[in-house]
Amino acid sequence: MRRKLIAGNWKMNGSLAANEALLAEIQSQLGEASACDVAVCVPAPYLAQCQAALAGGVVALGAQDVSEHEAGAFTGEVSAAMLGDFACTHVILGHSERRSFHGESNALVARKTLRAIDSGLTPLVCVGETLAEREAGQTAQVVGQQLAAVLEVIDAADVADIVVAYEPVWAIGTGKTATPEMAQEVHALLRDALVQKNAEAGAGVRILYGGSMKPDNAAQLLAMPDIDGGLIGGAALKAVDFMAIIKAAS
Ligand code: PGA
C-alpha cells in the first residue's frame, strides 16, 4: 500500500511571524506520529527558520525549486546542496507557475529532477494541462510528454525516488477542482507510464493531486485508487484547512 503524502506548497507567501504560528499549530495538532506523510515546501529564505521549527517532528521540509546546476555563477539560483544544508528532503519541480512564468521546459524540469535525485532530494514532479489543452482533448498527450521527458533521463531504478503531482492548471488557485473521476483517469495514465519504466517501483510511486484541494473535497479525491496524496496551495496556509486535509488522508 502506498502511504499517502500531503505536501503544502506555500508559494510566495509567509513571514517569520506567520510561519512560526502556522507550523506551531500544525505540529501541536499532529503530535508525534502521523498516519500519512506530511511536508511543507517553503520559500527559500525561510528554510532555516522552518528547519529549526520542524526539528525532531514528523513534518518534512521541502523547497519549491532547485537549480539544475551544481554550483557557480548562477545569480539568484539555489543549489540542491544548499537545500540539503537545511535538512530539506523534498523539492517541487516543474510547477505550472514555473513553467508558465519562468519558461521552464520539459527538458529543464527533467534535468532538475536528475539533479534532485543525485543529491538525495525527493522531487515532486508536477505535470498538468491548461484549460485550452483539456478542451482540445490534449490532456493525455500533454501530461504524457511532461512525464516522459523526466522518465527518459532517469535510471529505471530511480523511479522509486520520485513523487509525481498531477495539477491541472485550470484548477490551481481557482477553486475549480477536477472531479475525482477526472483526476483518477489522468493518474491512471501517469501510473501506466511509471510502470512501463519500472514495474515494481512504478506501482509504488506516489501520485499526488493538486489544484484547489480543500477540506470539503479532499476525502473524495483521496479515495481514488491512484490518488496518493495532495499538493496543497491555498489550503496549506491555514492550519485548520491543512489539518483537515491531513485527516482526510489518514
Ligand atoms: P491550490 O494550489 O491548492 O491553491 O490550487 C496548488 C498548487 O499550485 O500546488
PDB file of C-alpha atoms and ligand atoms in Angstrom:
ATOM      1  CA  MET A   1       0.000   0.000   0.000  1.00  0.00           C
ATOM      2  CA  ARG A   2       1.227   3.450  -0.843  1.00  0.00           C
ATOM      3  CA  ARG A   3       1.428   5.722   2.165  1.00  0.00           C
ATOM      4  CA  LYS A   4      -0.293   8.985   1.416  1.00  0.00           C
ATOM      5  CA  LEU A   5       1.648  12.245   1.255  1.00  0.00           C
ATOM      6  CA  ILE A   6       0.167  15.657   1.913  1.00  0.00           C
ATOM      7  CA  ALA A   7       2.563  18.410   0.849  1.00  0.00           C
ATOM      8  CA  GLY A   8       1.943  22.105   1.343  1.00  0.00           C
ATOM      9  CA  ASN A   9       3.117  24.474  -1.346  1.00  0.00           C
ATOM     10  CA  TRP A  10       3.352  27.839   0.336  1.00  0.00           C
ATOM     11  CA  LYS A  11       4.334  29.568  -2.929  1.00  0.00           C
ATOM     12  CA  MET A  12       5.461  33.171  -2.315  1.00  0.00           C
ATOM     13  CA  ASN A  13       3.554  33.524   0.926  1.00  0.00           C
ATOM     14  CA  GLY A  14       4.575  33.745   4.548  1.00  0.00           C
ATOM     15  CA  SER A  15       6.537  35.843   7.000  1.00  0.00           C
ATOM     16  CA  LEU A  16       8.631  34.975  10.032  1.00  0.00           C
ATOM     17  CA  ALA A  17       5.648  35.569  12.298  1.00  0.00           C
ATOM     18  CA  ALA A  18       3.071  33.799  10.129  1.00  0.00           C
ATOM     19  CA  ASN A  19       5.327  30.774   9.535  1.00  0.00           C
ATOM     20  CA  GLU A  20       6.018  30.392  13.225  1.00  0.00           C
ATOM     21  CA  ALA A  21       2.329  30.423  14.089  1.00  0.00           C
ATOM     22  CA  LEU A  22       1.343  28.094  11.246  1.00  0.00           C
ATOM     23  CA  LEU A  23       3.992  25.460  11.970  1.00  0.00           C
ATOM     24  CA  ALA A  24       3.377  25.593  15.713  1.00  0.00           C
ATOM     25  CA  GLU A  25      -0.307  24.935  15.158  1.00  0.00           C
ATOM     26  CA  ILE A  26       0.258  22.107  12.667  1.00  0.00           C
ATOM     27  CA  GLN A  27       2.822  20.435  14.875  1.00  0.00           C
ATOM     28  CA  SER A  28       0.796  20.651  18.035  1.00  0.00           C
ATOM     29  CA  GLN A  29      -2.184  19.093  16.285  1.00  0.00           C
ATOM     30  CA  LEU A  30      -0.154  16.377  14.594  1.00  0.00           C
ATOM     31  CA  GLY A  31       1.716  15.327  17.694  1.00  0.00           C
ATOM     32  CA  GLU A  32       4.422  12.700  17.444  1.00  0.00           C
ATOM     33  CA  ALA A  33       3.003  10.487  14.745  1.00  0.00           C
ATOM     34  CA  SER A  34       1.035  10.933  11.592  1.00  0.00           C
ATOM     35  CA  ALA A  35      -0.863   8.306   9.645  1.00  0.00           C
ATOM     36  CA  CYS A  36       0.262   9.932   6.395  1.00  0.00           C
ATOM     37  CA  ASP A  37       3.459  11.678   5.359  1.00  0.00           C
ATOM     38  CA  VAL A  38       3.360  15.462   5.655  1.00  0.00           C
ATOM     39  CA  ALA A  39       5.694  18.042   4.118  1.00  0.00           C
ATOM     40  CA  VAL A  40       5.767  21.801   3.735  1.00  0.00           C
ATOM     41  CA  CYS A  41       7.521  23.379   0.755  1.00  0.00           C
ATOM     42  CA  VAL A  42       8.532  26.842   1.850  1.00  0.00           C
ATOM     43  CA  PRO A  43      10.136  29.906   0.246  1.00  0.00           C
ATOM     44  CA  ALA A  44      13.948  29.606   0.315  1.00  0.00           C
ATOM     45  CA  PRO A  45      14.601  32.489   2.747  1.00  0.00           C
ATOM     46  CA  TYR A  46      12.595  30.668   5.422  1.00  0.00           C
ATOM     47  CA  LEU A  47      14.394  27.328   5.184  1.00  0.00           C
ATOM     48  CA  ALA A  48      16.500  27.963   8.289  1.00  0.00           C
ATOM     49  CA  GLN A  49      13.522  29.109  10.303  1.00  0.00           C
ATOM     50  CA  CYS A  50      11.417  26.133   9.230  1.00  0.00           C
ATOM     51  CA  GLN A  51      14.264  23.655   9.729  1.00  0.00           C
ATOM     52  CA  ALA A  52      14.521  24.811  13.350  1.00  0.00           C
ATOM     53  CA  ALA A  53      10.758  24.820  13.850  1.00  0.00           C
ATOM     54  CA  LEU A  54      10.322  21.307  12.417  1.00  0.00           C
ATOM     55  CA  ALA A  55      13.377  19.669  14.041  1.00  0.00           C
ATOM     56  CA  GLY A  56      12.502  16.376  15.686  1.00  0.00           C
ATOM     57  CA  GLY A  57       8.930  16.448  14.394  1.00  0.00           C
ATOM     58  CA  VAL A  58       7.083  14.448  11.764  1.00  0.00           C
ATOM     59  CA  VAL A  59       6.712  17.192   9.150  1.00  0.00           C
ATOM     60  CA  ALA A  60       9.295  17.083   6.355  1.00  0.00           C
ATOM     61  CA  LEU A  61      10.801  20.226   4.873  1.00  0.00           C
ATOM     62  CA  GLY A  62      10.717  20.939   1.164  1.00  0.00           C
ATOM     63  CA  ALA A  63      11.656  23.673  -1.274  1.00  0.00           C
ATOM     64  CA  GLN A  64       9.783  24.933  -4.312  1.00  0.00           C
ATOM     65  CA  ASP A  65      12.532  24.746  -6.921  1.00  0.00           C
ATOM     66  CA  VAL A  66      16.208  23.897  -7.341  1.00  0.00           C
ATOM     67  CA  SER A  67      18.886  24.781  -9.849  1.00  0.00           C
ATOM     68  CA  GLU A  68      19.859  22.221 -12.450  1.00  0.00           C
ATOM     69  CA  HIS A  69      23.486  23.239 -11.785  1.00  0.00           C
ATOM     70  CA  GLU A  70      25.721  22.073  -9.001  1.00  0.00           C
ATOM     71  CA  ALA A  71      27.289  25.434  -8.060  1.00  0.00           C
ATOM     72  CA  GLY A  72      28.813  28.533  -9.557  1.00  0.00           C
ATOM     73  CA  ALA A  73      27.884  31.687 -11.442  1.00  0.00           C
ATOM     74  CA  PHE A  74      24.106  31.354 -11.483  1.00  0.00           C
ATOM     75  CA  THR A  75      22.815  34.525  -9.850  1.00  0.00           C
ATOM     76  CA  GLY A  76      19.597  34.054  -7.939  1.00  0.00           C
ATOM     77  CA  GLU A  77      19.661  30.270  -8.075  1.00  0.00           C
ATOM     78  CA  VAL A  78      19.615  27.851  -5.142  1.00  0.00           C
ATOM     79  CA  SER A  79      21.532  24.583  -5.341  1.00  0.00           C
ATOM     80  CA  ALA A  80      20.484  21.132  -4.177  1.00  0.00           C
ATOM     81  CA  ALA A  81      23.419  21.063  -1.749  1.00  0.00           C
ATOM     82  CA  MET A  82      22.187  24.312  -0.191  1.00  0.00           C
ATOM     83  CA  LEU A  83      18.758  22.775   0.323  1.00  0.00           C
ATOM     84  CA  GLY A  84      20.439  19.768   1.908  1.00  0.00           C
ATOM     85  CA  ASP A  85      22.259  22.065   4.341  1.00  0.00           C
ATOM     86  CA  PHE A  86      18.876  22.984   5.784  1.00  0.00           C
ATOM     87  CA  ALA A  87      17.631  19.393   6.059  1.00  0.00           C
ATOM     88  CA  CYS A  88      15.362  19.768   3.072  1.00  0.00           C
ATOM     89  CA  THR A  89      14.208  16.381   1.851  1.00  0.00           C
ATOM     90  CA  HIS A  90      11.684  17.337  -0.845  1.00  0.00           C
ATOM     91  CA  VAL A  91      11.593  19.786  -3.728  1.00  0.00           C
ATOM     92  CA  ILE A  92       8.742  20.774  -6.034  1.00  0.00           C
ATOM     93  CA  LEU A  93       9.850  20.766  -9.672  1.00  0.00           C
ATOM     94  CA  GLY A  94       8.106  21.941 -12.810  1.00  0.00           C
ATOM     95  CA  HIS A  95       5.194  23.610 -11.062  1.00  0.00           C
ATOM     96  CA  SER A  96       2.943  25.178 -13.682  1.00  0.00           C
ATOM     97  CA  GLU A  97       3.769  28.633 -12.307  1.00  0.00           C
ATOM     98  CA  ARG A  98       7.452  27.957 -13.021  1.00  0.00           C
ATOM     99  CA  ARG A  99       6.619  26.535 -16.422  1.00  0.00           C
ATOM    100  CA  SER A 100       4.429  29.483 -17.429  1.00  0.00           C
ATOM    101  CA  PHE A 101       6.054  32.464 -15.678  1.00  0.00           C
ATOM    102  CA  HIS A 102       9.671  31.320 -15.918  1.00  0.00           C
ATOM    103  CA  GLY A 103       9.601  29.436 -19.187  1.00  0.00           C
ATOM    104  CA  GLU A 104      10.622  26.088 -17.728  1.00  0.00           C
ATOM    105  CA  SER A 105      10.603  23.426 -20.415  1.00  0.00           C
ATOM    106  CA  ASN A 106      10.044  19.706 -20.040  1.00  0.00           C
ATOM    107  CA  ALA A 107      13.765  19.216 -20.683  1.00  0.00           C
ATOM    108  CA  LEU A 108      14.769  21.649 -17.934  1.00  0.00           C
ATOM    109  CA  VAL A 109      12.386  20.036 -15.458  1.00  0.00           C
ATOM    110  CA  ALA A 110      13.942  16.680 -16.367  1.00  0.00           C
ATOM    111  CA  ARG A 111      17.470  17.993 -15.709  1.00  0.00           C
ATOM    112  CA  LYS A 112      16.375  19.451 -12.372  1.00  0.00           C
ATOM    113  CA  THR A 113      14.829  16.100 -11.473  1.00  0.00           C
ATOM    114  CA  LEU A 114      18.139  14.381 -12.166  1.00  0.00           C
ATOM    115  CA  ARG A 115      19.938  16.918 -10.012  1.00  0.00           C
ATOM    116  CA  ALA A 116      17.493  16.409  -7.155  1.00  0.00           C
ATOM    117  CA  ILE A 117      17.782  12.613  -7.310  1.00  0.00           C
ATOM    118  CA  ASP A 118      21.587  12.772  -7.470  1.00  0.00           C
ATOM    119  CA  SER A 119      21.530  14.997  -4.387  1.00  0.00           C
ATOM    120  CA  GLY A 120      19.245  12.767  -2.372  1.00  0.00           C
ATOM    121  CA  LEU A 121      16.221  15.064  -2.571  1.00  0.00           C
ATOM    122  CA  THR A 122      12.788  13.670  -3.384  1.00  0.00           C
ATOM    123  CA  PRO A 123      11.461  15.573  -6.397  1.00  0.00           C
ATOM    124  CA  LEU A 124       7.740  16.313  -6.572  1.00  0.00           C
ATOM    125  CA  VAL A 125       7.475  16.464 -10.356  1.00  0.00           C
ATOM    126  CA  CYS A 126       4.441  18.495 -11.421  1.00  0.00           C
ATOM    127  CA  VAL A 127       2.520  17.886 -14.624  1.00  0.00           C
ATOM    128  CA  GLY A 128      -0.774  19.274 -15.827  1.00  0.00           C
ATOM    129  CA  GLU A 129      -2.705  20.608 -18.768  1.00  0.00           C
ATOM    130  CA  THR A 130      -4.164  24.067 -19.351  1.00  0.00           C
ATOM    131  CA  LEU A 131      -7.873  24.591 -19.886  1.00  0.00           C
ATOM    132  CA  ALA A 132      -7.323  25.085 -23.617  1.00  0.00           C
ATOM    133  CA  GLU A 133      -5.399  21.821 -23.812  1.00  0.00           C
ATOM    134  CA  ARG A 134      -8.113  19.950 -21.929  1.00  0.00           C
ATOM    135  CA  GLU A 135     -10.821  21.392 -24.143  1.00  0.00           C
ATOM    136  CA  ALA A 136      -8.823  20.418 -27.199  1.00  0.00           C
ATOM    137  CA  GLY A 137      -8.651  16.836 -25.942  1.00  0.00           C
ATOM    138  CA  GLN A 138      -4.885  17.026 -25.419  1.00  0.00           C
ATOM    139  CA  THR A 139      -4.678  16.217 -21.713  1.00  0.00           C
ATOM    140  CA  ALA A 140      -3.204  12.743 -22.080  1.00  0.00           C
ATOM    141  CA  GLN A 141      -0.697  13.913 -24.643  1.00  0.00           C
ATOM    142  CA  VAL A 142       0.452  16.951 -22.616  1.00  0.00           C
ATOM    143  CA  VAL A 143       0.892  15.238 -19.267  1.00  0.00           C
ATOM    144  CA  GLY A 144       2.319  12.184 -21.028  1.00  0.00           C
ATOM    145  CA  GLN A 145       5.037  14.294 -22.640  1.00  0.00           C
ATOM    146  CA  GLN A 146       5.771  16.138 -19.402  1.00  0.00           C
ATOM    147  CA  LEU A 147       6.311  12.882 -17.526  1.00  0.00           C
ATOM    148  CA  ALA A 148       8.078  11.160 -20.429  1.00  0.00           C
ATOM    149  CA  ALA A 149      10.738  13.890 -20.503  1.00  0.00           C
ATOM    150  CA  VAL A 150      11.603  13.017 -16.903  1.00  0.00           C
ATOM    151  CA  LEU A 151      11.398   9.249 -17.329  1.00  0.00           C
ATOM    152  CA  GLU A 152      13.695   9.435 -20.364  1.00  0.00           C
ATOM    153  CA  VAL A 153      16.595  10.831 -18.335  1.00  0.00           C
ATOM    154  CA  ILE A 154      16.354   8.988 -15.037  1.00  0.00           C
ATOM    155  CA  ASP A 155      17.528   5.441 -14.396  1.00  0.00           C
ATOM    156  CA  ALA A 156      14.789   2.847 -14.072  1.00  0.00           C
ATOM    157  CA  ALA A 157      15.943   2.194 -10.511  1.00  0.00           C
ATOM    158  CA  ASP A 158      15.398   5.852  -9.612  1.00  0.00           C
ATOM    159  CA  VAL A 159      11.678   5.715 -10.413  1.00  0.00           C
ATOM    160  CA  ALA A 160      11.317   4.655  -6.782  1.00  0.00           C
ATOM    161  CA  ASP A 161      12.724   8.013  -5.670  1.00  0.00           C
ATOM    162  CA  ILE A 162      10.249  10.349  -7.304  1.00  0.00           C
ATOM    163  CA  VAL A 163       6.801  11.661  -6.497  1.00  0.00           C
ATOM    164  CA  VAL A 164       4.544  12.902  -9.298  1.00  0.00           C
ATOM    165  CA  ALA A 165       1.916  15.609  -8.856  1.00  0.00           C
ATOM    166  CA  TYR A 166      -0.926  15.967 -11.326  1.00  0.00           C
ATOM    167  CA  GLU A 167      -2.051  19.574 -11.210  1.00  0.00           C
ATOM    168  CA  PRO A 168      -4.496  20.652 -13.901  1.00  0.00           C
ATOM    169  CA  VAL A 169      -3.509  24.284 -14.499  1.00  0.00           C
ATOM    170  CA  TRP A 170      -7.142  25.377 -14.653  1.00  0.00           C
ATOM    171  CA  ALA A 171      -7.717  24.060 -11.130  1.00  0.00           C
ATOM    172  CA  ILE A 172      -4.772  25.780  -9.436  1.00  0.00           C
ATOM    173  CA  GLY A 173      -5.853  28.606  -7.168  1.00  0.00           C
ATOM    174  CA  THR A 174      -9.188  28.885  -8.953  1.00  0.00           C
ATOM    175  CA  GLY A 175     -11.476  26.988  -6.601  1.00  0.00           C
ATOM    176  CA  LYS A 176     -12.314  24.677  -9.530  1.00  0.00           C
ATOM    177  CA  THR A 177     -11.315  21.114  -8.799  1.00  0.00           C
ATOM    178  CA  ALA A 178     -11.085  18.181 -11.125  1.00  0.00           C
ATOM    179  CA  THR A 179     -13.734  15.648 -10.196  1.00  0.00           C
ATOM    180  CA  PRO A 180     -12.287  12.554  -8.534  1.00  0.00           C
ATOM    181  CA  GLU A 181     -13.044  10.583 -11.723  1.00  0.00           C
ATOM    182  CA  MET A 182     -11.338  13.126 -13.982  1.00  0.00           C
ATOM    183  CA  ALA A 183      -8.275  13.157 -11.777  1.00  0.00           C
ATOM    184  CA  GLN A 184      -8.191   9.356 -11.465  1.00  0.00           C
ATOM    185  CA  GLU A 185      -8.277   8.997 -15.227  1.00  0.00           C
ATOM    186  CA  VAL A 186      -5.111  11.067 -15.569  1.00  0.00           C
ATOM    187  CA  HIS A 187      -3.454   9.452 -12.551  1.00  0.00           C
ATOM    188  CA  ALA A 188      -4.018   6.049 -14.147  1.00  0.00           C
ATOM    189  CA  LEU A 189      -2.267   7.215 -17.336  1.00  0.00           C
ATOM    190  CA  LEU A 190       0.653   8.508 -15.296  1.00  0.00           C
ATOM    191  CA  ARG A 191       0.765   5.217 -13.379  1.00  0.00           C
ATOM    192  CA  ASP A 192       0.956   3.289 -16.649  1.00  0.00           C
ATOM    193  CA  ALA A 193       3.931   5.346 -17.807  1.00  0.00           C
ATOM    194  CA  LEU A 194       5.716   4.860 -14.477  1.00  0.00           C
ATOM    195  CA  VAL A 195       5.063   1.121 -14.518  1.00  0.00           C
ATOM    196  CA  GLN A 196       6.355   0.840 -18.064  1.00  0.00           C
ATOM    197  CA  LYS A 197       9.648   2.327 -16.953  1.00  0.00           C
ATOM    198  CA  ASN A 198       9.878   0.160 -13.828  1.00  0.00           C
ATOM    199  CA  ALA A 199       7.034  -2.206 -12.981  1.00  0.00           C
ATOM    200  CA  GLU A 200       7.676  -2.607  -9.286  1.00  0.00           C
ATOM    201  CA  ALA A 201       8.851   0.912  -8.476  1.00  0.00           C
ATOM    202  CA  GLY A 202       6.203   2.471 -10.699  1.00  0.00           C
ATOM    203  CA  ALA A 203       3.465   0.723  -8.761  1.00  0.00           C
ATOM    204  CA  GLY A 204       4.838   2.264  -5.586  1.00  0.00           C
ATOM    205  CA  VAL A 205       5.280   5.874  -6.762  1.00  0.00           C
ATOM    206  CA  ARG A 206       3.019   8.354  -5.032  1.00  0.00           C
ATOM    207  CA  ILE A 207       0.963  10.404  -7.493  1.00  0.00           C
ATOM    208  CA  LEU A 208      -0.446  13.489  -5.785  1.00  0.00           C
ATOM    209  CA  TYR A 209      -3.368  15.554  -6.963  1.00  0.00           C
ATOM    210  CA  GLY A 210      -3.078  19.341  -6.773  1.00  0.00           C
ATOM    211  CA  GLY A 211      -5.432  22.139  -7.742  1.00  0.00           C
ATOM    212  CA  SER A 212      -7.879  23.549  -5.212  1.00  0.00           C
ATOM    213  CA  MET A 213      -7.774  20.505  -2.958  1.00  0.00           C
ATOM    214  CA  LYS A 214      -9.704  21.675   0.108  1.00  0.00           C
ATOM    215  CA  PRO A 215     -11.151  20.149   3.275  1.00  0.00           C
ATOM    216  CA  ASP A 216     -14.504  19.635   1.565  1.00  0.00           C
ATOM    217  CA  ASN A 217     -13.250  17.735  -1.492  1.00  0.00           C
ATOM    218  CA  ALA A 218     -10.091  16.029  -0.188  1.00  0.00           C
ATOM    219  CA  ALA A 219     -11.695  12.819   1.055  1.00  0.00           C
ATOM    220  CA  GLN A 220     -13.377  12.022  -2.275  1.00  0.00           C
ATOM    221  CA  LEU A 221     -10.233  12.738  -4.275  1.00  0.00           C
ATOM    222  CA  LEU A 222      -8.043  10.747  -1.885  1.00  0.00           C
ATOM    223  CA  ALA A 223     -10.412   7.779  -2.099  1.00  0.00           C
ATOM    224  CA  MET A 224      -9.491   7.179  -5.748  1.00  0.00           C
ATOM    225  CA  PRO A 225      -7.160   4.221  -6.318  1.00  0.00           C
ATOM    226  CA  ASP A 226      -4.283   6.179  -7.852  1.00  0.00           C
ATOM    227  CA  ILE A 227      -4.539   9.407  -5.864  1.00  0.00           C
ATOM    228  CA  ASP A 228      -1.868   9.034  -3.230  1.00  0.00           C
ATOM    229  CA  GLY A 229      -1.946  12.439  -1.628  1.00  0.00           C
ATOM    230  CA  GLY A 230      -2.198  16.106  -2.362  1.00  0.00           C
ATOM    231  CA  LEU A 231      -0.089  19.100  -3.251  1.00  0.00           C
ATOM    232  CA  ILE A 232      -1.881  21.864  -1.435  1.00  0.00           C
ATOM    233  CA  GLY A 233      -1.539  25.574  -2.170  1.00  0.00           C
ATOM    234  CA  GLY A 234      -4.059  27.946  -0.612  1.00  0.00           C
ATOM    235  CA  ALA A 235      -5.366  25.485   1.953  1.00  0.00           C
ATOM    236  CA  ALA A 236      -1.813  24.853   3.230  1.00  0.00           C
ATOM    237  CA  LEU A 237      -1.631  28.386   4.592  1.00  0.00           C
ATOM    238  CA  LYS A 238      -4.385  27.822   7.159  1.00  0.00           C
ATOM    239  CA  ALA A 239      -3.616  25.278   9.848  1.00  0.00           C
ATOM    240  CA  VAL A 240      -7.248  24.244  10.230  1.00  0.00           C
ATOM    241  CA  ASP A 241      -7.639  23.546   6.495  1.00  0.00           C
ATOM    242  CA  PHE A 242      -4.288  21.819   6.123  1.00  0.00           C
ATOM    243  CA  MET A 243      -5.034  19.637   9.156  1.00  0.00           C
ATOM    244  CA  ALA A 244      -8.451  18.719   7.786  1.00  0.00           C
ATOM    245  CA  ILE A 245      -6.831  17.514   4.549  1.00  0.00           C
ATOM    246  CA  ILE A 246      -4.212  15.559   6.512  1.00  0.00           C
ATOM    247  CA  LYS A 247      -7.046  13.957   8.454  1.00  0.00           C
ATOM    248  CA  ALA A 248      -8.816  13.024   5.225  1.00  0.00           C
ATOM    249  CA  ALA A 249      -5.607  11.296   4.083  1.00  0.00           C
ATOM    250  CA  SER A 250      -5.016   9.448   7.325  1.00  0.00           C
TER     251      SER A 250
HETATM  252  P1  PGA B   1      -4.039  25.466  -4.880  1.00  0.00           P
HETATM  253  O1  PGA B   1      -2.524  25.311  -5.416  1.00  0.00           O
HETATM  254  O2  PGA B   1      -4.248  24.375  -3.876  1.00  0.00           O
HETATM  255  O3  PGA B   1      -4.077  26.827  -4.262  1.00  0.00           O
HETATM  256  O4  PGA B   1      -4.918  25.337  -6.075  1.00  0.00           O
HETATM  257  C1  PGA B   1      -1.974  24.046  -5.650  1.00  0.00           C
HETATM  258  C2  PGA B   1      -0.598  24.198  -6.240  1.00  0.00           C
HETATM  259  O5  PGA B   1      -0.390  25.101  -7.052  1.00  0.00           O
HETATM  260  O6  PGA B   1       0.310  23.410  -5.932  1.00  0.00           O
END
